[in-house]
Amino acid sequence: MINFDNSATTRTFDESANVALHYMLSQYYNPSSAYSVAVESEKDIKRARKRIMSAINADSGSIIYTSGATESNNMAFSGALQSLRAKGRIIIGSTEHPSVYEVANSYAKIGFDVEFASVNADGRIDLDVFRDLLTPNTQFVSIMLVNNEVGAINDIHTLHKYAKQANPQCIFHVDGVQGFLKVPFNANDCDLFSISGHKFNAPKGVGALYVGKDVKFAGGQLGGGQEGGLRSGTTNTPGIMAMDKSIEIYSDSSEEFIQSMQACKLRLAKNMAAIKDTVLNGPPAESGAPHILNISFLGVRSEVLLHALDARGILVATGSACSSHKNSNNRVLDAMNIKGPRQEGAVRFSFSPTNTIDEVDTVSSIIEENVLLLRRYKKR
Ligand code: PMP
């Protein structure tokens, strides 16, 4: 099996899975308990919080552990907005993940003024358009660091600066899921930052929300008061500590991992450019995120190609996994004005640090074979 769908999810590193086992079988105590073995777990988790903070260069603020980025993103909205007295403006990017987009729509229904910032042809938020949408009344902004379908990297530093110029009280949330550990980020450029473990070789069902020091934040679910009273529920020690191990592995090999994913991406882009009637979607291959490449094969339906590759043990995506069960147009590609045959033939390839150039070359020749075959069928 060759997995080029790592933006959907990744295989947990063996070392991280072993850490989870340790916290299930041996060190399984509830970190909120008072006896000494449980206090050890609490200390481990405290160290793990610090590692997330240092991965985003945060010297202050806090980490709330969650079940993943969907929860972190939902909580970003509710925690920031629930204590406000008046309903003002919310701005999100037009290409945000459903866990931001659908939440923003739900706030529109209860009276907030929700605006969608458009993107340019590469999939990056247009800075001028964003600036024009800002008002002194803008209470909340949510923008993704890296787009999950085409790998466009947003200029969060400038967007954050503009938002604070318009309203210093505005809370600026970054959905960091696809960028965390893969593109540089500084926590000074946000108030809230979401991550999800399974996107970087940690288990599913664990994630976090970073909250900046001076942010007025009410948190999420109520109950036993865990996570500083901001997100109740017995602490998921195995998941949190396994995620910590994956962050440690990424951080220790950061340069090597990024170069390895980037090399796969550039090789695949070059191989695909040699096939007639292919178009790159998103930023030029050298400038987007190191692990995501989106290519349209004109005259081919991407889901037919996906199944042909699946039959050969190769995993890729059409659109994102989250939207693949819906029969509508792809909202992200629509927003980039990618329509018709170019949208129908769009395939997303996404890499993890364990993919190799040999895999890229194997996949490339199987794709070429299938694309030529499918185009011939279509002409009959
Ligand atoms: N945001 C982005 C950009 C994503 O790619 C994803 C996962 N596809 C999420 C949020 C949601 O993450 P999870 O499914 O782990 O909750």
Tab-separated table of C-alpha atoms in Angstrom, residues 232-357:
chain	number	residue	atom	x	y	z
A	232	SER	CA	-14.242	19.246	31.497
A	233	GLY	CA	-13.832	15.507	31.033
A	234	THR	CA	-11.350	12.942	32.392
A	235	THR	CA	-7.951	13.648	30.855
A	236	ASN	CA	-7.067	11.485	27.821
A	237	THR	CA	-3.580	10.664	29.102
A	238	PRO	CA	-2.713	7.963	26.508
A	239	GLY	CA	-3.723	10.203	23.598
A	240	ILE	CA	-2.071	13.315	25.000
A	241	MET	CA	1.216	11.573	25.772
A	242	ALA	CA	1.270	9.775	22.407
A	243	MET	CA	0.694	13.130	20.697
A	244	ASP	CA	3.515	14.558	22.770
A	245	LYS	CA	5.843	11.816	21.469
A	246	SER	CA	4.924	12.591	17.855
A	247	ILE	CA	5.581	16.307	18.434
A	248	GLU	CA	8.951	15.412	19.948
A	249	ILE	CA	9.842	13.238	16.931
A	250	TYR	CA	8.779	15.939	14.449
A	251	SER	CA	10.594	18.654	16.375
A	252	ASP	CA	13.822	16.649	16.611
A	253	SER	CA	13.829	15.899	12.868
A	254	SER	CA	12.039	19.003	11.661
A	255	GLU	CA	14.384	19.937	8.806
A	256	GLU	CA	14.804	16.370	7.573
A	257	PHE	CA	11.024	15.672	7.655
A	258	ILE	CA	10.108	18.875	5.846
A	259	GLN	CA	12.766	18.340	3.182
A	260	SER	CA	11.673	14.739	2.679
A	261	MET	CA	7.990	15.675	2.163
A	262	GLN	CA	8.942	18.619	-0.045
A	263	ALA	CA	11.196	16.386	-2.180
A	264	CYS	CA	8.305	13.933	-2.742
A	265	LYS	CA	5.989	16.791	-3.602
A	266	LEU	CA	8.391	18.419	-6.087
A	267	ARG	CA	9.178	15.085	-7.756
A	268	LEU	CA	5.485	14.275	-8.143
A	269	ALA	CA	4.779	17.771	-9.510
A	270	LYS	CA	7.551	17.304	-12.092
A	271	ASN	CA	6.363	13.817	-13.063
A	272	MET	CA	2.750	14.982	-13.395
A	273	ALA	CA	3.707	18.022	-15.479
A	274	ALA	CA	5.105	15.571	-18.047
A	275	ILE	CA	1.587	14.109	-18.544
A	276	LYS	CA	-0.421	16.015	-21.148
A	277	ASP	CA	-3.357	18.167	-19.984
A	278	THR	CA	-2.588	18.330	-16.286
A	279	VAL	CA	-2.966	21.550	-14.266
A	280	LEU	CA	-1.554	22.390	-10.854
A	281	ASN	CA	-4.160	23.790	-8.413
A	282	GLY	CA	-2.912	26.095	-5.682
A	283	PRO	CA	0.406	27.840	-5.238
A	284	PRO	CA	3.501	26.944	-7.315
A	285	ALA	CA	4.857	23.611	-6.027
A	286	GLU	CA	7.971	25.265	-4.510
A	287	SER	CA	6.019	27.777	-2.430
A	288	GLY	CA	3.039	25.999	-0.827
A	289	ALA	CA	3.052	23.718	2.222
A	290	PRO	CA	5.680	20.952	1.874
A	291	HIS	CA	3.198	18.075	1.996
A	292	ILE	CA	0.176	18.920	-0.208
A	293	LEU	CA	-0.075	18.848	-4.011
A	294	ASN	CA	-3.328	19.203	-5.947
A	295	ILE	CA	-3.372	18.317	-9.649
A	296	SER	CA	-6.202	18.260	-12.195
A	297	PHE	CA	-6.187	15.597	-14.890
A	298	LEU	CA	-8.350	17.137	-17.602
A	299	GLY	CA	-10.743	14.705	-19.258
A	300	VAL	CA	-10.672	12.340	-16.241
A	301	ARG	CA	-13.152	12.140	-13.373
A	302	SER	CA	-11.103	12.208	-10.203
A	303	GLU	CA	-13.239	9.646	-8.350
A	304	VAL	CA	-12.769	7.151	-11.228
A	305	LEU	CA	-8.999	7.680	-11.047
A	306	LEU	CA	-9.143	7.363	-7.241
A	307	HIS	CA	-10.797	3.935	-7.524
A	308	ALA	CA	-8.419	2.795	-10.277
A	309	LEU	CA	-5.468	3.725	-8.035
A	310	ASP	CA	-7.138	2.126	-5.009
A	311	ALA	CA	-7.276	-1.150	-6.966
A	312	ARG	CA	-3.476	-0.882	-7.299
A	313	GLY	CA	-2.971	-0.181	-3.577
A	314	ILE	CA	-2.486	3.591	-3.895
A	315	LEU	CA	-4.424	6.003	-1.675
A	316	VAL	CA	-5.191	9.569	-2.834
A	317	ALA	CA	-8.082	11.994	-2.306
A	318	THR	CA	-10.559	13.897	-4.402
A	319	GLY	CA	-11.390	17.116	-2.599
A	320	SER	CA	-10.965	16.400	1.096
A	321	ALA	CA	-12.070	13.262	2.931
A	322	CYS	CA	-14.498	15.416	4.910
A	323	SER	CA	-16.370	16.466	1.771
A	324	SER	CA	-16.030	13.307	-0.318
A	325	HIS	CA	-19.420	11.956	0.747
A	326	LYS	CA	-21.231	15.022	-0.486
A	327	ASN	CA	-22.274	15.202	-4.094
A	328	SER	CA	-22.027	18.954	-4.393
A	329	ASN	CA	-19.278	20.996	-6.015
A	330	ASN	CA	-16.044	21.407	-4.120
A	331	ARG	CA	-16.450	24.660	-2.146
A	332	VAL	CA	-12.701	25.272	-1.863
A	333	LEU	CA	-12.005	24.851	-5.581
A	334	ASP	CA	-15.113	26.943	-6.378
A	335	ALA	CA	-13.695	29.727	-4.198
A	336	MET	CA	-10.476	29.578	-6.240
A	337	ASN	CA	-12.558	29.768	-9.417
A	338	ILE	CA	-11.557	26.237	-10.418
A	339	LYS	CA	-14.618	24.864	-12.146
A	340	GLY	CA	-15.802	22.371	-14.810
A	341	PRO	CA	-13.340	19.713	-16.059
A	342	ARG	CA	-10.553	21.187	-13.950
A	343	GLN	CA	-12.587	20.679	-10.780
A	344	GLU	CA	-13.897	17.265	-11.892
A	345	GLY	CA	-10.372	16.003	-12.461
A	346	ALA	CA	-8.755	17.385	-9.274
A	347	VAL	CA	-6.790	14.943	-7.122
A	348	ARG	CA	-5.081	15.763	-3.824
A	349	PHE	CA	-1.804	14.069	-2.953
A	350	SER	CA	-0.506	14.549	0.603
A	351	PHE	CA	2.693	13.204	2.111
A	352	SER	CA	4.029	12.183	5.472
A	353	PRO	CA	7.730	12.044	6.411
A	354	THR	CA	7.734	8.272	5.797
A	355	ASN	CA	6.916	8.508	2.058
A	356	THR	CA	9.801	8.008	-0.383
A	357	ILE	CA	10.863	9.161	-3.856
